[in-house]
Amino acid sequence: MKNTIVVGAQWGDEGKGKLVDVLAEQSDLVVRFNGGGNAGHTVMHAGETYKFHYMPSGMLHNKLCILGTGVVINPKDLLEEIDSFTSSGHTPRLKISARAHVIFPHHQLIDAKEGGKIGTTGRGIGPAYSQKASRINLRILDIIADDAQSRIKDALRDVKDILIYEEIFTEDEYQKYCNSVSVEYAAYGKKFKPFITDTEDLVRIAGKVEETVLFEGAQGTLLDLNYGTYPFVTSSSTLAAAAFVGGGAIPGVPIRILGITKAYTTRVGEGPFPTELSGDAAINLREAGHEYGATTGRPRRVGHLDLFALRYAIRISGIQELAMTKIDTLALVDGIKVCTAYKIAGKEIDYFPADAPTLAQVEPVYTDVPAIAELTKAEWETLKGKSKDDLPESISSYIKFIEDFVEIPITILSHGPERNETIVF
Ligand code: GDP
Ligand code: IMO
Ligand code: MG
């Protein structure tokens, strides 16, 4: 069986967590490969709601779950997540890459000061990745080392000038911070020891014994650091390719790349959003879909499905098939449209603008969509195992329209947040 990479095909929150939970049942290993606590993946099963920020969404199936090298980890937050999962009666089978980088409180303080114009999640993601790239950050292997305290103090010396210059700390506060954080993080390191290993080797061995690996992306393609709507992006790569770098996926091993898209579009934080709705239409869609961020609780910006942006995301990430979520939500609103082209100054363009101010100026060209049929749970149940042609005409023609435009198939349709509210074609 092929390995699978799950990635968001929009600006995040597409329902990756739900789909990973569904697919984890047939997988042996589930691997997160990018991002950190900025992710919020909601999984609903048997009436319980789980919000995973770090732990892969395959946790509920008791599969071996991995946080790969590409992830940045706030040990305090991860330990809290592990504790809360354990106290709800589960036993996490978790392994963490020794090479994953650590998020420190000073990263969050810098993020709080500088992240405003992007509307970051405030989890310290940008500063942690930028200090990783500057080679002045610490990895998990440092905080579990016997000399963790002195490694932390040494590393803090490297960022002292930044912290004082940025007015994050006064000299006095900096000294106190060094003393307290080195003790605190070395203590986390002790708790982490049993979880730490060479996770890439686990992925490699899984391949040898023909186990199936599911790679779980965080965020979405349009938030990718290189190909997203820069600078309104996150600080890691969110593309399927990142599973190779950050998760240990092995080039050459057969892989299925599944992109997740909502039946409409949402975005949290700042940045261009060509099909964004406003006024009552936005309120109606937001409330119908309970569109509030799983990490920050912020109301999500909502809009029509942007097929022009989706097709770009599919091409850039190499997505081979789509899972579409929240068709049930789309059935609750009127005036549905999909964007099929962008115009600038009245002229259609044939590229997805790399420049954020240009993207902010595009005029979307829309096609009206007939109202989506609203089905009861019992009606959905009768459609399990059926083909796309057996769906109500409004839904099958919506799917067909999207497939024709983006030139890949929709192979999974999600019609509710619960695991069993899923149709696989
Ligand atoms: P992720 O970050 O991609 O994992 O997505 P989030 O969990 O942040 O946001 C998706 C939200 O939609 C969550 O609250 C899910 O429970 C919910 N959800 C996922 N699929 C569906 C669906 O098909 N219908 C409905 N109504 N909700 C869904
Ligand atoms: P999941 O995995 C939606 C957005 C933030 C902000 C930008 C940069 O749940 O889909 P960051 O804190 O990463 O530096 O913020 O990216 N963002 C997300 N939006 N879903 C996410 O994750 C996101 N992670 C980051 O809102 O605009
Ligand atoms: Mg989310």
GROMACS .gro file of C-alpha atoms and ligand atoms in nm:
model
  481
    1MET     CA    1   0.000   0.000   0.000
    2LYS     CA    2   0.113   0.354  -0.076
    3ASN     CA    3   0.209   0.607   0.187
    4THR     CA    4  -0.009   0.919   0.197
    5ILE     CA    5   0.073   1.285   0.248
    6VAL     CA    6  -0.218   1.500   0.366
    7VAL     CA    7  -0.182   1.873   0.305
    8GLY     CA    8  -0.410   2.173   0.324
    9ALA     CA    9  -0.491   2.312  -0.021
   10GLN     CA   10  -0.608   2.656   0.099
   11TRP     CA   11  -0.509   2.885   0.390
   12GLY     CA   12  -0.532   2.618   0.662
   13ASP     CA   13  -0.820   2.477   0.868
   14GLU     CA   14  -0.948   2.275   0.574
   15GLY     CA   15  -1.027   1.976   0.798
   16LYS     CA   16  -0.689   1.800   0.782
   17GLY     CA   17  -0.729   1.672   1.138
   18LYS     CA   18  -1.060   1.506   1.060
   19LEU     CA   19  -0.926   1.343   0.744
   20VAL     CA   20  -0.605   1.225   0.912
   21ASP     CA   21  -0.819   1.066   1.184
   22VAL     CA   22  -1.021   0.888   0.913
   23LEU     CA   23  -0.714   0.771   0.720
   24ALA     CA   24  -0.509   0.677   1.028
   25GLU     CA   25  -0.715   0.364   1.072
   26GLN     CA   26  -0.543   0.210   0.769
   27SER     CA   27  -0.197   0.344   0.855
   28ASP     CA   28   0.075   0.215   1.084
   29LEU     CA   29   0.258   0.541   1.149
   30VAL     CA   30   0.134   0.901   1.149
   31VAL     CA   31   0.396   1.173   1.110
   32ARG     CA   32   0.362   1.552   1.158
   33PHE     CA   33   0.632   1.723   0.954
   34ASN     CA   34   0.596   2.101   0.982
   35GLY     CA   35   0.474   2.387   1.197
   36GLY     CA   36   0.419   2.385   1.571
   37GLY     CA   37   0.148   2.497   1.809
   38ASN     CA   38   0.008   2.732   1.543
   39ALA     CA   39  -0.179   2.427   1.411
   40GLY     CA   40  -0.520   2.347   1.552
   41HIS     CA   41  -0.661   2.019   1.427
   42THR     CA   42  -1.006   1.926   1.549
   43VAL     CA   43  -1.114   1.565   1.558
   44MET     CA   44  -1.463   1.462   1.665
   45HIS     CA   45  -1.540   1.104   1.742
   46ALA     CA   46  -1.811   0.935   1.948
   47GLY     CA   47  -1.935   1.267   2.079
   48GLU     CA   48  -1.591   1.376   2.206
   49THR     CA   49  -1.399   1.670   2.060
   50TYR     CA   50  -1.019   1.665   2.054
   51LYS     CA   51  -0.808   1.963   1.956
   52PHE     CA   52  -0.455   1.865   1.860
   53HIS     CA   53  -0.194   2.138   1.829
   54TYR     CA   54   0.110   1.914   1.828
   55MET     CA   55   0.012   1.552   1.850
   56PRO     CA   56  -0.073   1.398   1.514
   57SER     CA   57  -0.444   1.349   1.459
   58GLY     CA   58  -0.392   0.972   1.429
   59MET     CA   59  -0.364   0.950   1.808
   60LEU     CA   60  -0.717   0.823   1.863
   61HIS     CA   61  -0.641   0.501   1.674
   62ASN     CA   62  -0.352   0.423   1.905
   63LYS     CA   63  -0.113   0.429   1.609
   64LEU     CA   64   0.252   0.520   1.653
   65CYS     CA   65   0.261   0.897   1.606
   66ILE     CA   66   0.570   1.100   1.529
   67LEU     CA   67   0.669   1.464   1.549
   68GLY     CA   68   0.932   1.493   1.280
   69THR     CA   69   1.241   1.707   1.244
   70GLY     CA   70   1.056   1.987   1.065
   71VAL     CA   71   0.833   2.060   1.364
   72VAL     CA   72   0.908   2.333   1.620
   73ILE     CA   73   0.806   2.242   1.973
   74ASN     CA   74   0.707   2.437   2.280
   75PRO     CA   75   0.778   2.165   2.539
   76LYS     CA   76   0.544   2.312   2.799
   77ASP     CA   77   0.249   2.318   2.560
   78LEU     CA   78   0.322   1.971   2.424
   79LEU     CA   79   0.352   1.825   2.775
   80GLU     CA   80   0.016   1.981   2.864
   81GLU     CA   81  -0.137   1.829   2.551
   82ILE     CA   82   0.007   1.487   2.636
   83ASP     CA   83  -0.123   1.517   2.995
   84SER     CA   84  -0.470   1.619   2.890
   85PHE     CA   85  -0.488   1.336   2.635
   86THR     CA   86  -0.366   1.088   2.896
   87SER     CA   87  -0.615   1.209   3.156
   88SER     CA   88  -0.897   1.159   2.907
   89GLY     CA   89  -0.815   0.787   2.921
   90HIS     CA   90  -0.583   0.752   2.622
   91THR     CA   91  -0.223   0.635   2.604
   92PRO     CA   92  -0.029   0.840   2.351
   93ARG     CA   93   0.216   0.637   2.144
   94LEU     CA   94   0.438   0.932   2.062
   95LYS     CA   95   0.794   0.967   1.937
   96ILE     CA   96   0.967   1.298   1.883
   97SER     CA   97   1.261   1.376   1.660
   98ALA     CA   98   1.577   1.460   1.854
   99ARG     CA   99   1.646   1.714   1.577
  100ALA     CA  100   1.320   1.908   1.611
  101HIS     CA  101   1.373   2.265   1.726
  102VAL     CA  102   1.257   2.412   2.056
  103ILE     CA  103   1.027   2.711   2.098
  104PHE     CA  104   1.131   2.923   2.395
  105PRO     CA  105   0.929   3.192   2.575
  106HIS     CA  106   1.144   3.461   2.409
  107HIS     CA  107   1.023   3.340   2.068
  108GLN     CA  108   0.668   3.400   2.179
  109LEU     CA  109   0.757   3.742   2.318
  110ILE     CA  110   0.917   3.844   1.987
  111ASP     CA  111   0.616   3.703   1.798
  112ALA     CA  112   0.377   3.902   2.019
  113LYS     CA  113   0.570   4.218   1.937
  114GLU     CA  114   0.626   4.165   1.565
  115GLY     CA  115   0.357   3.925   1.448
  116GLY     CA  116   0.072   4.178   1.452
  117LYS     CA  117   0.090   4.289   1.091
  118ILE     CA  118   0.066   3.927   0.972
  119GLY     CA  119  -0.186   3.832   1.239
  120THR     CA  120   0.020   3.535   1.356
  121THR     CA  121  -0.108   3.286   1.610
  122GLY     CA  122   0.142   3.428   1.861
  123ARG     CA  123   0.294   3.085   1.927
  124GLY     CA  124   0.652   3.192   1.855
  125ILE     CA  125   0.665   3.008   1.524
  126GLY     CA  126   0.839   3.274   1.309
  127PRO     CA  127   1.111   3.362   1.563
  128ALA     CA  128   1.184   2.991   1.633
  129TYR     CA  129   1.223   2.905   1.265
  130SER     CA  130   1.424   3.219   1.194
  131GLN     CA  131   1.668   3.144   1.478
  132LYS     CA  132   1.687   2.785   1.353
  133ALA     CA  133   1.788   2.918   1.010
  134SER     CA  134   2.037   3.152   1.178
  135ARG     CA  135   2.183   2.847   1.356
  136ILE     CA  136   2.141   3.001   1.700
  137ASN     CA  137   1.852   2.792   1.829
  138LEU     CA  138   1.848   2.472   2.031
  139ARG     CA  139   1.703   2.137   1.939
  140ILE     CA  140   1.519   1.885   2.152
  141LEU     CA  141   1.841   1.684   2.181
  142ASP     CA  142   1.997   1.983   2.361
  143ILE     CA  143   1.730   2.010   2.629
  144ILE     CA  144   1.745   1.638   2.706
  145ALA     CA  145   2.126   1.642   2.736
  146ASP     CA  146   2.288   1.606   3.080
  147ASP     CA  147   2.434   1.953   3.043
  148ALA     CA  148   2.104   2.101   2.920
  149GLN     CA  149   2.116   2.398   3.157
  150SER     CA  150   2.451   2.519   3.033
  151ARG     CA  151   2.354   2.458   2.668
  152ILE     CA  152   2.044   2.673   2.720
  153LYS     CA  153   2.244   2.950   2.888
  154ASP     CA  154   2.500   2.943   2.606
  155ALA     CA  155   2.229   2.966   2.343
  156LEU     CA  156   2.063   3.254   2.524
  157ARG     CA  157   2.393   3.441   2.514
  158ASP     CA  158   2.373   3.422   2.133
  159VAL     CA  159   2.033   3.591   2.130
  160LYS     CA  160   2.103   3.839   2.409
  161ASP     CA  161   2.172   4.131   2.176
  162ILE     CA  162   1.850   4.066   1.985
  163LEU     CA  163   1.643   4.048   2.304
  164ILE     CA  164   1.788   4.367   2.450
  165TYR     CA  165   1.780   4.557   2.118
  166GLU     CA  166   1.420   4.452   2.054
  167GLU     CA  167   1.338   4.568   2.409
  168ILE     CA  168   1.203   4.227   2.496
  169PHE     CA  169   1.408   4.235   2.817
  170THR     CA  170   1.616   4.482   3.013
  171GLU     CA  171   1.963   4.360   3.115
  172ASP     CA  172   1.824   4.266   3.455
  173GLU     CA  173   1.524   4.082   3.316
  174TYR     CA  174   1.748   3.900   3.072
  175GLN     CA  175   1.964   3.763   3.357
  176LYS     CA  176   1.658   3.646   3.549
  177TYR     CA  177   1.515   3.490   3.232
  178CYS     CA  178   1.839   3.297   3.167
  179ASN     CA  179   1.835   3.151   3.514
  180SER     CA  180   1.469   3.057   3.521
  181VAL     CA  181   1.428   2.930   3.165
  182SER     CA  182   1.739   2.713   3.179
  183VAL     CA  183   1.606   2.535   3.488
  184GLU     CA  184   1.253   2.513   3.350
  185TYR     CA  185   1.352   2.377   3.008
  186ALA     CA  186   1.606   2.129   3.145
  187ALA     CA  187   1.323   1.993   3.360
  188TYR     CA  188   1.104   1.956   3.050
  189GLY     CA  189   1.394   1.781   2.883
  190LYS     CA  190   1.395   1.514   3.156
  191LYS     CA  191   1.024   1.451   3.097
  192PHE     CA  192   1.077   1.432   2.722
  193LYS     CA  193   1.357   1.177   2.726
  194PRO     CA  194   1.138   0.867   2.678
  195PHE     CA  195   0.978   1.018   2.370
  196ILE     CA  196   1.294   1.114   2.184
  197THR     CA  197   1.446   0.911   1.907
  198ASP     CA  198   1.572   0.921   1.549
  199THR     CA  199   1.225   0.941   1.396
  200GLU     CA  200   1.354   0.934   1.038
  201ASP     CA  201   1.481   0.587   1.111
  202LEU     CA  202   1.136   0.477   1.228
  203VAL     CA  203   0.994   0.597   0.895
  204ARG     CA  204   1.269   0.419   0.703
  205ILE     CA  205   1.218   0.093   0.892
  206ALA     CA  206   0.839   0.119   0.838
  207GLY     CA  207   0.912   0.127   0.464
  208LYS     CA  208   1.127  -0.187   0.488
  209VAL     CA  209   0.859  -0.390   0.666
  210GLU     CA  210   0.591  -0.255   0.431
  211GLU     CA  211   0.409  -0.056   0.693
  212THR     CA  212   0.198   0.235   0.576
  213VAL     CA  213   0.294   0.587   0.674
  214LEU     CA  214   0.054   0.880   0.684
  215PHE     CA  215   0.218   1.224   0.677
  216GLU     CA  216   0.009   1.498   0.835
  217GLY     CA  217   0.068   1.853   0.712
  218ALA     CA  218  -0.018   2.159   0.915
  219GLN     CA  219  -0.141   2.492   0.775
  220GLY     CA  220  -0.216   2.509   0.401
  221THR     CA  221  -0.040   2.554   0.069
  222LEU     CA  222  -0.127   2.924   0.044
  223LEU     CA  223   0.047   2.978   0.380
  224ASP     CA  224   0.369   2.818   0.254
  225LEU     CA  225   0.679   3.026   0.325
  226ASN     CA  226   0.806   3.000  -0.033
  227TYR     CA  227   0.494   2.970  -0.247
  228GLY     CA  228   0.217   3.118  -0.033
  229THR     CA  229   0.088   3.474  -0.016
  230TYR     CA  230   0.415   3.609   0.127
  231PRO     CA  231   0.463   3.786   0.364
  232PHE     CA  232   0.120   3.679   0.493
  233VAL     CA  233   0.233   3.321   0.544
  234THR     CA  234   0.366   3.094   0.814
  235SER     CA  235   0.738   3.026   0.859
  236SER     CA  236   0.761   2.667   0.743
  237SER     CA  237   0.699   2.483   0.421
  238THR     CA  238   0.345   2.351   0.409
  239LEU     CA  239   0.373   2.171   0.075
  240ALA     CA  240   0.371   1.795   0.027
  241ALA     CA  241   0.744   1.824  -0.045
  242ALA     CA  242   0.796   1.923   0.319
  243ALA     CA  243   0.703   1.569   0.425
  244PHE     CA  244   1.033   1.455   0.272
  245VAL     CA  245   1.241   1.719   0.447
  246GLY     CA  246   1.060   1.751   0.777
  247GLY     CA  247   0.904   1.406   0.815
  248GLY     CA  248   1.157   1.167   0.669
  249ALA     CA  249   0.942   1.055   0.375
  250ILE     CA  250   1.171   0.871   0.139
  251PRO     CA  251   1.192   0.983  -0.223
  252GLY     CA  252   1.109   0.698  -0.457
  253VAL     CA  253   0.864   0.521  -0.223
  254PRO     CA  254   0.516   0.529  -0.384
  255ILE     CA  255   0.315   0.808  -0.233
  256ARG     CA  256  -0.038   0.946  -0.262
  257ILE     CA  257  -0.070   1.322  -0.219
  258LEU     CA  258  -0.411   1.415  -0.086
  259GLY     CA  259  -0.507   1.782  -0.062
  260ILE     CA  260  -0.788   1.894   0.165
  261THR     CA  261  -1.020   2.176   0.063
  262LYS     CA  262  -1.332   2.314   0.217
  263ALA     CA  263  -1.636   2.351  -0.011
  264TYR     CA  264  -1.576   2.726   0.037
  265THR     CA  265  -1.274   2.924   0.159
  266THR     CA  266  -1.156   3.054   0.497
  267ARG     CA  267  -0.853   3.241   0.619
  268VAL     CA  268  -0.731   3.347   0.966
  269GLY     CA  269  -0.502   3.645   1.009
  270GLU     CA  270  -0.408   3.917   0.764
  271GLY     CA  271  -0.336   3.904   0.392
  272PRO     CA  272  -0.513   3.911   0.056
  273PHE     CA  273  -0.825   3.699   0.014
  274PRO     CA  274  -0.982   3.768  -0.326
  275THR     CA  275  -1.315   3.589  -0.270
  276GLU     CA  276  -1.373   3.717   0.084
  277LEU     CA  277  -1.733   3.786   0.182
  278SER     CA  278  -1.845   4.073   0.399
  279GLY     CA  279  -2.160   4.180   0.580
  280ASP     CA  280  -2.448   3.937   0.637
  281ALA     CA  281  -2.323   3.687   0.380
  282ALA     CA  282  -1.998   3.652   0.578
  283ILE     CA  283  -2.179   3.627   0.911
  284ASN     CA  284  -2.416   3.361   0.775
  285LEU     CA  285  -2.137   3.142   0.639
  286ARG     CA  286  -1.916   3.190   0.947
  287GLU     CA  287  -2.196   3.092   1.183
  288ALA     CA  288  -2.316   2.804   0.963
  289GLY     CA  289  -1.964   2.659   0.965
  290HIS     CA  290  -1.868   2.762   1.322
  291GLU     CA  291  -1.567   2.927   1.164
  292TYR     CA  292  -1.363   3.025   1.469
  293GLY     CA  293  -0.992   2.936   1.495
  294ALA     CA  294  -0.909   2.619   1.689
  295THR     CA  295  -0.586   2.775   1.819
  296THR     CA  296  -0.671   3.139   1.887
  297GLY     CA  297  -1.053   3.144   1.879
  298ARG     CA  298  -1.038   3.427   1.625
  299PRO     CA  299  -1.333   3.451   1.383
  300ARG     CA  300  -1.217   3.312   1.052
  301ARG     CA  301  -1.255   3.526   0.742
  302VAL     CA  302  -1.485   3.343   0.501
  303GLY     CA  303  -1.547   3.352   0.128
  304HIS     CA  304  -1.652   3.174  -0.187
  305LEU     CA  305  -1.457   2.874  -0.312
  306ASP     CA  306  -1.161   3.012  -0.506
  307LEU     CA  307  -1.088   2.757  -0.777
  308PHE     CA  308  -0.819   2.974  -0.930
  309ALA     CA  309  -0.622   2.971  -0.603
  310LEU     CA  310  -0.704   2.603  -0.544
  311ARG     CA  311  -0.568   2.505  -0.886
  312TYR     CA  312  -0.247   2.697  -0.809
  313ALA     CA  313  -0.215   2.514  -0.476
  314ILE     CA  314  -0.272   2.177  -0.643
  315ARG     CA  315  -0.003   2.245  -0.901
  316ILE     CA  316   0.252   2.384  -0.658
  317SER     CA  317   0.212   2.103  -0.403
  318GLY     CA  318   0.171   1.821  -0.656
  319ILE     CA  319  -0.168   1.727  -0.509
  320GLN     CA  320  -0.310   1.425  -0.690
  321GLU     CA  321  -0.656   1.402  -0.538
  322LEU     CA  322  -0.880   1.609  -0.316
  323ALA     CA  323  -1.092   1.552  -0.008
  324MET     CA  324  -1.365   1.815   0.013
  325THR     CA  325  -1.503   1.901   0.355
  326LYS     CA  326  -1.800   2.099   0.485
  327ILE     CA  327  -2.040   2.038   0.198
  328ASP     CA  328  -2.305   2.025   0.474
  329THR     CA  329  -2.217   2.382   0.573
  330LEU     CA  330  -2.243   2.509   0.216
  331ALA     CA  331  -2.596   2.367   0.204
  332LEU     CA  332  -2.696   2.612   0.479
  333VAL     CA  333  -2.621   2.932   0.285
  334ASP     CA  334  -2.760   3.111  -0.021
  335GLY     CA  335  -2.588   3.285  -0.310
  336ILE     CA  336  -2.312   3.031  -0.368
  337LYS     CA  337  -2.052   3.115  -0.631
  338VAL     CA  338  -1.711   2.984  -0.728
  339CYS     CA  339  -1.425   3.192  -0.858
  340THR     CA  340  -1.284   3.062  -1.187
  341ALA     CA  341  -1.059   3.348  -1.298
  342TYR     CA  342  -0.885   3.662  -1.178
  343LYS     CA  343  -0.891   3.996  -1.356
  344ILE     CA  344  -0.661   4.292  -1.308
  345ALA     CA  345  -0.779   4.624  -1.454
  346GLY     CA  346  -1.054   4.438  -1.639
  347LYS     CA  347  -0.817   4.188  -1.805
  348GLU     CA  348  -0.798   3.821  -1.716
  349ILE     CA  349  -0.462   3.703  -1.591
  350ASP     CA  350  -0.323   3.354  -1.634
  351TYR     CA  351  -0.104   3.336  -1.322
  352PHE     CA  352  -0.153   3.342  -0.945
  353PRO     CA  353   0.012   3.669  -0.838
  354ALA     CA  354   0.321   3.624  -0.621
  355ASP     CA  355   0.295   3.985  -0.506
  356ALA     CA  356   0.051   4.032  -0.215
  357PRO     CA  357  -0.057   4.388  -0.311
  358THR     CA  358  -0.130   4.263  -0.664
  359LEU     CA  359  -0.329   3.970  -0.530
  360ALA     CA  360  -0.523   4.212  -0.310
  361GLN     CA  361  -0.627   4.401  -0.624
  362VAL     CA  362  -0.755   4.114  -0.834
  363GLU     CA  363  -1.122   4.107  -0.925
  364PRO     CA  364  -1.256   3.753  -0.901
  365VAL     CA  365  -1.465   3.624  -1.190
  366TYR     CA  366  -1.751   3.414  -1.055
  367THR     CA  367  -1.978   3.137  -1.176
  368ASP     CA  368  -2.308   3.102  -0.988
  369VAL     CA  369  -2.376   2.765  -0.829
  370PRO     CA  370  -2.727   2.624  -0.766
  371ALA     CA  371  -2.816   2.582  -0.396
  372ILE     CA  372  -2.661   2.270  -0.241
  373ALA     CA  373  -2.912   2.010  -0.117
  374GLU     CA  374  -2.938   1.988   0.262
  375LEU     CA  375  -2.943   1.624   0.368
  376THR     CA  376  -3.027   1.468   0.702
  377LYS     CA  377  -2.776   1.237   0.870
  378ALA     CA  378  -2.996   0.943   0.773
  379GLU     CA  379  -2.998   1.052   0.409
  380TRP     CA  380  -2.619   1.083   0.410
  381GLU     CA  381  -2.599   0.738   0.563
  382THR     CA  382  -2.781   0.588   0.262
  383LEU     CA  383  -2.514   0.735   0.032
  384LYS     CA  384  -2.222   0.549   0.194
  385GLY     CA  385  -2.049   0.324  -0.055
  386LYS     CA  386  -2.236   0.482  -0.346
  387SER     CA  387  -2.079   0.663  -0.639
  388LYS     CA  388  -2.067   1.036  -0.708
  389ASP     CA  389  -2.351   0.994  -0.957
  390ASP     CA  390  -2.577   0.872  -0.677
  391LEU     CA  391  -2.540   1.199  -0.486
  392PRO     CA  392  -2.812   1.464  -0.517
  393GLU     CA  393  -2.768   1.648  -0.849
  394SER     CA  394  -2.665   1.977  -0.681
  395ILE     CA  395  -2.376   1.803  -0.502
  396SER     CA  396  -2.261   1.579  -0.787
  397SER     CA  397  -2.260   1.870  -1.031
  398TYR     CA  398  -2.067   2.090  -0.780
  399ILE     CA  399  -1.807   1.812  -0.751
  400LYS     CA  400  -1.793   1.766  -1.129
  401PHE     CA  401  -1.750   2.139  -1.188
  402ILE     CA  402  -1.458   2.153  -0.944
  403GLU     CA  403  -1.294   1.837  -1.082
  404ASP     CA  404  -1.317   1.966  -1.438
  405PHE     CA  405  -1.157   2.295  -1.337
  406VAL     CA  406  -0.874   2.166  -1.121
  407GLU     CA  407  -0.815   1.852  -1.330
  408ILE     CA  408  -0.785   1.608  -1.039
  409PRO     CA  409  -1.056   1.396  -0.876
  410ILE     CA  410  -1.238   1.454  -0.549
  411THR     CA  411  -1.206   1.112  -0.389
  412ILE     CA  412  -1.343   1.188  -0.043
  413LEU     CA  413  -1.645   1.397   0.058
  414SER     CA  414  -1.684   1.503   0.419
  415HIS     CA  415  -2.034   1.604   0.526
  416GLY     CA  416  -1.989   1.657   0.900
  417PRO     CA  417  -1.716   1.679   1.164
  418GLU     CA  418  -1.751   1.320   1.293
  419ARG     CA  419  -1.529   1.042   1.164
  420ASN     CA  420  -1.823   0.852   1.017
  421GLU     CA  421  -1.954   1.156   0.827
  422THR     CA  422  -1.727   1.075   0.535
  423ILE     CA  423  -1.786   0.923   0.194
  424VAL     CA  424  -1.493   0.765   0.012
  425PHE     CA  425  -1.552   0.725  -0.362
  426GDP     P1  426  -0.744   2.159   1.025
  426GDP     O1  427  -0.661   2.265   1.088
  426GDP     O2  428  -0.725   2.150   0.878
  426GDP     O3  429  -0.731   2.025   1.092
  426GDP     O4  430  -0.895   2.206   1.044
  426GDP     P2  431  -0.960   2.261   1.180
  426GDP     O5  432  -0.982   2.145   1.270
  426GDP     O6  433  -0.887   2.378   1.233
  426GDP     O7  434  -1.096   2.319   1.124
  426GDP     C1  435  -1.190   2.240   1.058
  426GDP     C2  436  -1.321   2.242   1.138
  426GDP     O8  437  -1.424   2.188   1.059
  426GDP     C3  438  -1.316   2.159   1.264
  426GDP     O9  439  -1.398   2.219   1.360
  426GDP     C4  440  -1.376   2.025   1.219
  426GDP    O10  441  -1.437   1.955   1.326
  426GDP     C5  442  -1.478   2.072   1.121
  426GDP     N1  443  -1.507   1.982   1.009
  426GDP     C6  444  -1.422   1.905   0.937
  426GDP     N2  445  -1.488   1.848   0.835
  426GDP     C7  446  -1.616   1.889   0.842
  426GDP     C8  447  -1.732   1.868   0.762
  426GDP    O11  448  -1.730   1.800   0.660
  426GDP     N3  449  -1.846   1.932   0.801
  426GDP     C9  450  -1.852   2.010   0.911
  426GDP     N4  451  -1.968   2.069   0.940
  426GDP     N5  452  -1.745   2.032   0.988
  426GDP    C10  453  -1.629   1.974   0.952
  427IMO     P1  454  -0.388   2.459   1.079
  427IMO     O1  455  -0.282   2.351   1.084
  427IMO     C1  456  -0.500   2.864   0.974
  427IMO     C2  457  -0.182   3.167   0.992
  427IMO     C3  458  -0.196   3.272   1.099
  427IMO     C4  459  -0.126   3.388   1.031
  427IMO     C5  460  -0.011   3.319   0.957
  427IMO     C6  461   0.122   3.320   1.031
  427IMO     O2  462  -0.484   2.452   1.191
  427IMO     O3  463  -0.451   2.461   0.945
  427IMO     P2  464   0.210   3.185   1.243
  427IMO     O4  465   0.160   3.180   1.383
  427IMO     O5  466   0.216   3.053   1.174
  427IMO     O6  467   0.340   3.260   1.229
  427IMO     O7  468   0.102   3.276   1.164
  427IMO     O8  469  -0.054   3.186   0.936
  427IMO     N1  470  -0.188   3.028   1.042
  427IMO     C7  471  -0.293   2.947   1.027
  427IMO     N2  472  -0.416   2.970   0.975
  427IMO     N3  473  -0.468   2.742   1.018
  427IMO     C8  474  -0.345   2.717   1.068
  427IMO     O9  475  -0.303   2.594   1.103
  427IMO     C9  476  -0.252   2.823   1.078
  427IMO     N4  477  -0.126   2.833   1.124
  427IMO    C10  478  -0.087   2.958   1.099
  427IMO    O10  479  -0.331   3.301   1.127
  427IMO    O11  480  -0.209   3.446   0.935
  428MG      MG  481  -0.683   2.430   1.212
   0.00000   0.00000   0.00000
